[in-house]
Amino acid sequence: DGGALRAVLPESREASDADWSPDGTQIVVSMREQKTQPKFGVYLFKSSTGEWTLLPASRGLVAPRWSPNGRYVAALDETNHRLLLYDFQAEKWSDVAEGGLLGAPYWTSGSAAIYFQDQLDSEQAIYRVKIANRQVEKVFSCGEILRSSPSHCTLSGIGLDGSLYVMVERGLTDIYALDLDLP
């Protein structure tokens, strides 16, 4: 079952990083007007009405992620130096962490914390921010893995049981020795 496909993004806009609300009625997305607005903003799309709404003070924010309890949206500033949190009850953004080059945020299943990675950290460490007290703590370091030859580690998700999913890249090339007999 289902309806006919229909485009919901206005043609003049560019969007990325869409995430559904926990109740499935809205989508949060980074979006900008291609010709007139150089900065992305965080928009909500209400599927029942087709209405787009810009979250207040969200210009320059990207990679929005809705909390599983629906109360918050986490996002990065466009330089990926700051992690911010929008509280729908307080109707405001607050800074929760900063770093050299932050990767996309990932929520725990109970909305108690957000995980993120600082990819410019010498050990490409993964951090957790507890929402209740905004305490940031390092929970995993890729340092030992990186010393064994991979080019980098990337936080790619969190399991329902709280397990961290980390992708380890060893590069895109290998070196081979060949004996060639050419005419």
PDB file of C-alpha atoms in Angstrom:
ATOM      1  CA  ASP A   1       0.000   0.000   0.000  1.00  0.00           C
ATOM      2  CA  GLY A   2       0.965   3.598  -0.277  1.00  0.00           C
ATOM      3  CA  GLY A   3       0.262   6.618  -2.329  1.00  0.00           C
ATOM      4  CA  ALA A   4       1.732   7.986  -5.474  1.00  0.00           C
ATOM      5  CA  LEU A   5       5.232   9.408  -5.344  1.00  0.00           C
ATOM      6  CA  ARG A   6       5.381  13.183  -5.192  1.00  0.00           C
ATOM      7  CA  ALA A   7       8.279  15.596  -4.882  1.00  0.00           C
ATOM      8  CA  VAL A   8       8.170  17.590  -1.650  1.00  0.00           C
ATOM      9  CA  LEU A   9      11.349  19.630  -2.007  1.00  0.00           C
ATOM     10  CA  PRO A  10      10.876  22.980  -3.737  1.00  0.00           C
ATOM     11  CA  GLU A  11      12.784  22.919  -7.058  1.00  0.00           C
ATOM     12  CA  SER A  12      14.935  25.934  -6.213  1.00  0.00           C
ATOM     13  CA  ARG A  13      16.239  24.361  -3.007  1.00  0.00           C
ATOM     14  CA  GLU A  14      19.112  22.031  -2.225  1.00  0.00           C
ATOM     15  CA  ALA A  15      18.769  19.655   0.728  1.00  0.00           C
ATOM     16  CA  SER A  16      20.741  16.980   2.571  1.00  0.00           C
ATOM     17  CA  ASP A  17      20.823  14.995   5.813  1.00  0.00           C
ATOM     18  CA  ALA A  18      17.119  14.205   6.185  1.00  0.00           C
ATOM     19  CA  ASP A  19      15.896  12.452   9.356  1.00  0.00           C
ATOM     20  CA  TRP A  20      12.340  11.413  10.296  1.00  0.00           C
ATOM     21  CA  SER A  21      10.695  12.477  13.553  1.00  0.00           C
ATOM     22  CA  PRO A  22      10.098   9.558  15.932  1.00  0.00           C
ATOM     23  CA  ASP A  23       6.329   9.719  15.331  1.00  0.00           C
ATOM     24  CA  GLY A  24       6.847   9.654  11.553  1.00  0.00           C
ATOM     25  CA  THR A  25       4.900  12.863  10.865  1.00  0.00           C
ATOM     26  CA  GLN A  26       7.782  15.231  10.096  1.00  0.00           C
ATOM     27  CA  ILE A  27      11.217  15.307   8.508  1.00  0.00           C
ATOM     28  CA  VAL A  28      14.118  17.475   9.658  1.00  0.00           C
ATOM     29  CA  VAL A  29      16.561  18.425   6.897  1.00  0.00           C
ATOM     30  CA  SER A  30      19.437  20.797   6.043  1.00  0.00           C
ATOM     31  CA  MET A  31      18.217  22.995   3.206  1.00  0.00           C
ATOM     32  CA  ARG A  32      19.040  26.218   1.367  1.00  0.00           C
ATOM     33  CA  GLU A  33      17.788  28.313  -1.516  1.00  0.00           C
ATOM     34  CA  GLN A  34      20.417  27.622  -4.203  1.00  0.00           C
ATOM     35  CA  LYS A  35      20.505  31.045  -5.837  1.00  0.00           C
ATOM     36  CA  THR A  36      19.758  33.398  -2.955  1.00  0.00           C
ATOM     37  CA  GLN A  37      20.839  31.725   0.287  1.00  0.00           C
ATOM     38  CA  PRO A  38      24.441  30.502   0.595  1.00  0.00           C
ATOM     39  CA  LYS A  39      23.915  29.056   4.085  1.00  0.00           C
ATOM     40  CA  PHE A  40      21.966  25.938   4.902  1.00  0.00           C
ATOM     41  CA  GLY A  41      19.305  26.058   7.592  1.00  0.00           C
ATOM     42  CA  VAL A  42      17.475  23.371   9.552  1.00  0.00           C
ATOM     43  CA  TYR A  43      13.940  22.929   8.231  1.00  0.00           C
ATOM     44  CA  LEU A  44      11.006  20.829   9.342  1.00  0.00           C
ATOM     45  CA  PHE A  45       8.665  19.320   6.771  1.00  0.00           C
ATOM     46  CA  LYS A  46       5.210  18.365   8.020  1.00  0.00           C
ATOM     47  CA  SER A  47       4.033  15.501   5.818  1.00  0.00           C
ATOM     48  CA  SER A  48       0.307  16.020   6.500  1.00  0.00           C
ATOM     49  CA  THR A  49       0.286  19.637   5.270  1.00  0.00           C
ATOM     50  CA  GLY A  50       3.330  19.798   2.991  1.00  0.00           C
ATOM     51  CA  GLU A  51       4.517  22.834   4.971  1.00  0.00           C
ATOM     52  CA  TRP A  52       8.210  23.728   5.403  1.00  0.00           C
ATOM     53  CA  THR A  53       9.317  25.633   8.539  1.00  0.00           C
ATOM     54  CA  LEU A  54      12.799  26.991   9.295  1.00  0.00           C
ATOM     55  CA  LEU A  55      13.836  26.309  12.896  1.00  0.00           C
ATOM     56  CA  PRO A  56      14.696  29.613  14.608  1.00  0.00           C
ATOM     57  CA  ALA A  57      18.366  30.678  14.500  1.00  0.00           C
ATOM     58  CA  SER A  58      19.356  27.623  12.446  1.00  0.00           C
ATOM     59  CA  ARG A  59      21.068  29.322   9.475  1.00  0.00           C
ATOM     60  CA  GLY A  60      24.542  27.830   9.083  1.00  0.00           C
ATOM     61  CA  LEU A  61      23.616  24.500  10.701  1.00  0.00           C
ATOM     62  CA  VAL A  62      23.824  21.094   9.008  1.00  0.00           C
ATOM     63  CA  ALA A  63      23.475  17.343   9.699  1.00  0.00           C
ATOM     64  CA  PRO A  64      20.324  17.525  11.861  1.00  0.00           C
ATOM     65  CA  ARG A  65      19.369  14.409  13.831  1.00  0.00           C
ATOM     66  CA  TRP A  66      16.094  14.046  15.719  1.00  0.00           C
ATOM     67  CA  SER A  67      16.253  12.554  19.216  1.00  0.00           C
ATOM     68  CA  PRO A  68      14.277   9.310  19.635  1.00  0.00           C
ATOM     69  CA  ASN A  69      12.023  10.974  22.242  1.00  0.00           C
ATOM     70  CA  GLY A  70      11.240  13.825  19.824  1.00  0.00           C
ATOM     71  CA  ARG A  71      12.244  16.618  22.197  1.00  0.00           C
ATOM     72  CA  TYR A  72      15.542  17.626  20.560  1.00  0.00           C
ATOM     73  CA  VAL A  73      17.318  18.067  17.254  1.00  0.00           C
ATOM     74  CA  ALA A  74      21.122  17.861  17.271  1.00  0.00           C
ATOM     75  CA  ALA A  75      23.047  19.603  14.470  1.00  0.00           C
ATOM     76  CA  LEU A  76      26.543  20.767  13.531  1.00  0.00           C
ATOM     77  CA  ASP A  77      27.581  24.257  12.534  1.00  0.00           C
ATOM     78  CA  GLU A  78      28.659  24.479   8.886  1.00  0.00           C
ATOM     79  CA  THR A  79      32.366  24.396   9.811  1.00  0.00           C
ATOM     80  CA  ASN A  80      31.806  21.166  11.770  1.00  0.00           C
ATOM     81  CA  HIS A  81      33.486  22.718  14.820  1.00  0.00           C
ATOM     82  CA  ARG A  82      30.390  22.909  17.072  1.00  0.00           C
ATOM     83  CA  LEU A  83      27.623  20.502  18.064  1.00  0.00           C
ATOM     84  CA  LEU A  84      24.362  22.229  18.971  1.00  0.00           C
ATOM     85  CA  LEU A  85      21.063  21.079  20.407  1.00  0.00           C
ATOM     86  CA  TYR A  86      17.608  22.506  19.714  1.00  0.00           C
ATOM     87  CA  ASP A  87      15.122  21.967  22.547  1.00  0.00           C
ATOM     88  CA  PHE A  88      11.524  22.065  21.275  1.00  0.00           C
ATOM     89  CA  GLN A  89      10.211  22.769  24.809  1.00  0.00           C
ATOM     90  CA  ALA A  90      12.564  25.715  25.442  1.00  0.00           C
ATOM     91  CA  GLU A  91      12.456  26.712  21.734  1.00  0.00           C
ATOM     92  CA  LYS A  92      16.171  27.516  21.591  1.00  0.00           C
ATOM     93  CA  TRP A  93      19.568  26.228  20.503  1.00  0.00           C
ATOM     94  CA  SER A  94      22.454  25.599  22.888  1.00  0.00           C
ATOM     95  CA  ASP A  95      26.081  24.619  22.293  1.00  0.00           C
ATOM     96  CA  VAL A  96      26.942  21.207  23.695  1.00  0.00           C
ATOM     97  CA  ALA A  97      30.421  20.437  22.316  1.00  0.00           C
ATOM     98  CA  GLU A  98      33.193  21.734  20.090  1.00  0.00           C
ATOM     99  CA  GLY A  99      36.208  20.299  18.315  1.00  0.00           C
ATOM    100  CA  GLY A 100      38.424  20.308  15.242  1.00  0.00           C
ATOM    101  CA  LEU A 101      36.185  18.506  12.719  1.00  0.00           C
ATOM    102  CA  LEU A 102      33.109  16.876  14.202  1.00  0.00           C
ATOM    103  CA  GLY A 103      31.354  14.004  12.485  1.00  0.00           C
ATOM    104  CA  ALA A 104      27.585  13.542  12.367  1.00  0.00           C
ATOM    105  CA  PRO A 105      25.883  13.120  15.744  1.00  0.00           C
ATOM    106  CA  TYR A 106      24.243   9.837  16.797  1.00  0.00           C
ATOM    107  CA  TRP A 107      21.599   9.577  19.531  1.00  0.00           C
ATOM    108  CA  THR A 108      21.313   6.771  22.059  1.00  0.00           C
ATOM    109  CA  SER A 109      18.013   4.892  21.801  1.00  0.00           C
ATOM    110  CA  GLY A 110      16.704   6.471  25.017  1.00  0.00           C
ATOM    111  CA  SER A 111      17.731  10.047  24.054  1.00  0.00           C
ATOM    112  CA  ALA A 112      19.966  10.289  27.124  1.00  0.00           C
ATOM    113  CA  ALA A 113      23.138  11.070  25.165  1.00  0.00           C
ATOM    114  CA  ILE A 114      24.628  12.007  21.802  1.00  0.00           C
ATOM    115  CA  TYR A 115      27.790  10.426  20.409  1.00  0.00           C
ATOM    116  CA  PHE A 116      30.087  12.207  17.980  1.00  0.00           C
ATOM    117  CA  GLN A 117      33.641  11.945  16.706  1.00  0.00           C
ATOM    118  CA  ASP A 118      36.345  14.580  16.342  1.00  0.00           C
ATOM    119  CA  GLN A 119      38.068  13.507  13.154  1.00  0.00           C
ATOM    120  CA  LEU A 120      40.950  15.976  13.589  1.00  0.00           C
ATOM    121  CA  ASP A 121      41.739  14.667  17.051  1.00  0.00           C
ATOM    122  CA  SER A 122      45.091  12.851  16.873  1.00  0.00           C
ATOM    123  CA  GLU A 123      43.372   9.638  17.992  1.00  0.00           C
ATOM    124  CA  GLN A 124      40.092  10.324  16.133  1.00  0.00           C
ATOM    125  CA  ALA A 125      38.342   9.949  19.475  1.00  0.00           C
ATOM    126  CA  ILE A 126      34.629   9.312  19.959  1.00  0.00           C
ATOM    127  CA  TYR A 127      32.821  11.345  22.606  1.00  0.00           C
ATOM    128  CA  ARG A 128      29.511  11.197  24.431  1.00  0.00           C
ATOM    129  CA  VAL A 129      27.484  14.189  25.634  1.00  0.00           C
ATOM    130  CA  LYS A 130      25.014  13.401  28.394  1.00  0.00           C
ATOM    131  CA  ILE A 131      21.905  15.502  27.773  1.00  0.00           C
ATOM    132  CA  ALA A 132      20.941  15.874  31.456  1.00  0.00           C
ATOM    133  CA  ASN A 133      24.131  17.711  32.474  1.00  0.00           C
ATOM    134  CA  ARG A 134      25.806  18.431  29.095  1.00  0.00           C
ATOM    135  CA  GLN A 135      28.934  16.620  30.308  1.00  0.00           C
ATOM    136  CA  VAL A 136      31.267  15.615  27.458  1.00  0.00           C
ATOM    137  CA  GLU A 137      33.418  12.527  27.933  1.00  0.00           C
ATOM    138  CA  LYS A 138      35.780  10.569  25.702  1.00  0.00           C
ATOM    139  CA  VAL A 139      34.444   7.026  25.374  1.00  0.00           C
ATOM    140  CA  PHE A 140      36.690   5.505  22.709  1.00  0.00           C
ATOM    141  CA  SER A 141      40.011   6.268  21.091  1.00  0.00           C
ATOM    142  CA  CYS A 142      40.989   4.928  17.680  1.00  0.00           C
ATOM    143  CA  GLY A 143      44.663   5.582  18.501  1.00  0.00           C
ATOM    144  CA  GLU A 144      45.746   1.968  18.852  1.00  0.00           C
ATOM    145  CA  ILE A 145      43.872   0.972  15.693  1.00  0.00           C
ATOM    146  CA  LEU A 146      45.400   3.882  13.760  1.00  0.00           C
ATOM    147  CA  ARG A 147      48.920   2.849  14.809  1.00  0.00           C
ATOM    148  CA  SER A 148      48.365  -0.519  13.082  1.00  0.00           C
ATOM    149  CA  SER A 149      48.183   1.125   9.618  1.00  0.00           C
ATOM    150  CA  PRO A 150      44.568   2.202   8.863  1.00  0.00           C
ATOM    151  CA  SER A 151      44.174   5.663   7.407  1.00  0.00           C
ATOM    152  CA  HIS A 152      41.209   6.544   9.612  1.00  0.00           C
ATOM    153  CA  CYS A 153      38.314   5.363  11.765  1.00  0.00           C
ATOM    154  CA  THR A 154      34.772   6.700  11.440  1.00  0.00           C
ATOM    155  CA  LEU A 155      31.857   6.437  13.860  1.00  0.00           C
ATOM    156  CA  SER A 156      29.047   5.107  11.667  1.00  0.00           C
ATOM    157  CA  GLY A 157      26.261   4.350  14.124  1.00  0.00           C
ATOM    158  CA  ILE A 158      25.077   3.071  17.479  1.00  0.00           C
ATOM    159  CA  GLY A 159      23.298  -0.222  18.088  1.00  0.00           C
ATOM    160  CA  LEU A 160      20.099  -0.493  20.120  1.00  0.00           C
ATOM    161  CA  ASP A 161      22.193  -2.050  22.880  1.00  0.00           C
ATOM    162  CA  GLY A 162      24.549   0.964  22.893  1.00  0.00           C
ATOM    163  CA  SER A 163      27.317  -0.690  20.848  1.00  0.00           C
ATOM    164  CA  LEU A 164      29.381   1.728  18.778  1.00  0.00           C
ATOM    165  CA  TYR A 165      29.747   0.945  15.078  1.00  0.00           C
ATOM    166  CA  VAL A 166      33.134   2.110  13.815  1.00  0.00           C
ATOM    167  CA  MET A 167      34.296   1.813  10.217  1.00  0.00           C
ATOM    168  CA  VAL A 168      38.050   1.309   9.810  1.00  0.00           C
ATOM    169  CA  GLU A 169      39.549   2.303   6.466  1.00  0.00           C
ATOM    170  CA  ARG A 170      42.877   0.931   5.406  1.00  0.00           C
ATOM    171  CA  GLY A 171      43.157   3.044   2.273  1.00  0.00           C
ATOM    172  CA  LEU A 172      42.128   2.582  -1.294  1.00  0.00           C
ATOM    173  CA  THR A 173      45.383   1.235  -2.679  1.00  0.00           C
ATOM    174  CA  ASP A 174      47.591  -1.791  -2.352  1.00  0.00           C
ATOM    175  CA  ILE A 175      51.160  -2.207  -3.588  1.00  0.00           C
ATOM    176  CA  TYR A 176      52.053  -5.207  -5.728  1.00  0.00           C
ATOM    177  CA  ALA A 177      55.308  -6.487  -7.212  1.00  0.00           C
ATOM    178  CA  LEU A 178      54.943  -7.784 -10.760  1.00  0.00           C
ATOM    179  CA  ASP A 179      57.306  -9.440 -13.221  1.00  0.00           C
ATOM    180  CA  LEU A 180      56.426  -8.291 -16.710  1.00  0.00           C
ATOM    181  CA  ASP A 181      57.705  -9.926 -19.880  1.00  0.00           C
ATOM    182  CA  LEU A 182      57.208  -7.354 -22.622  1.00  0.00           C
ATOM    183  CA  PRO A 183      57.934  -8.031 -26.317  1.00  0.00           C
TER     184      PRO A 183
END
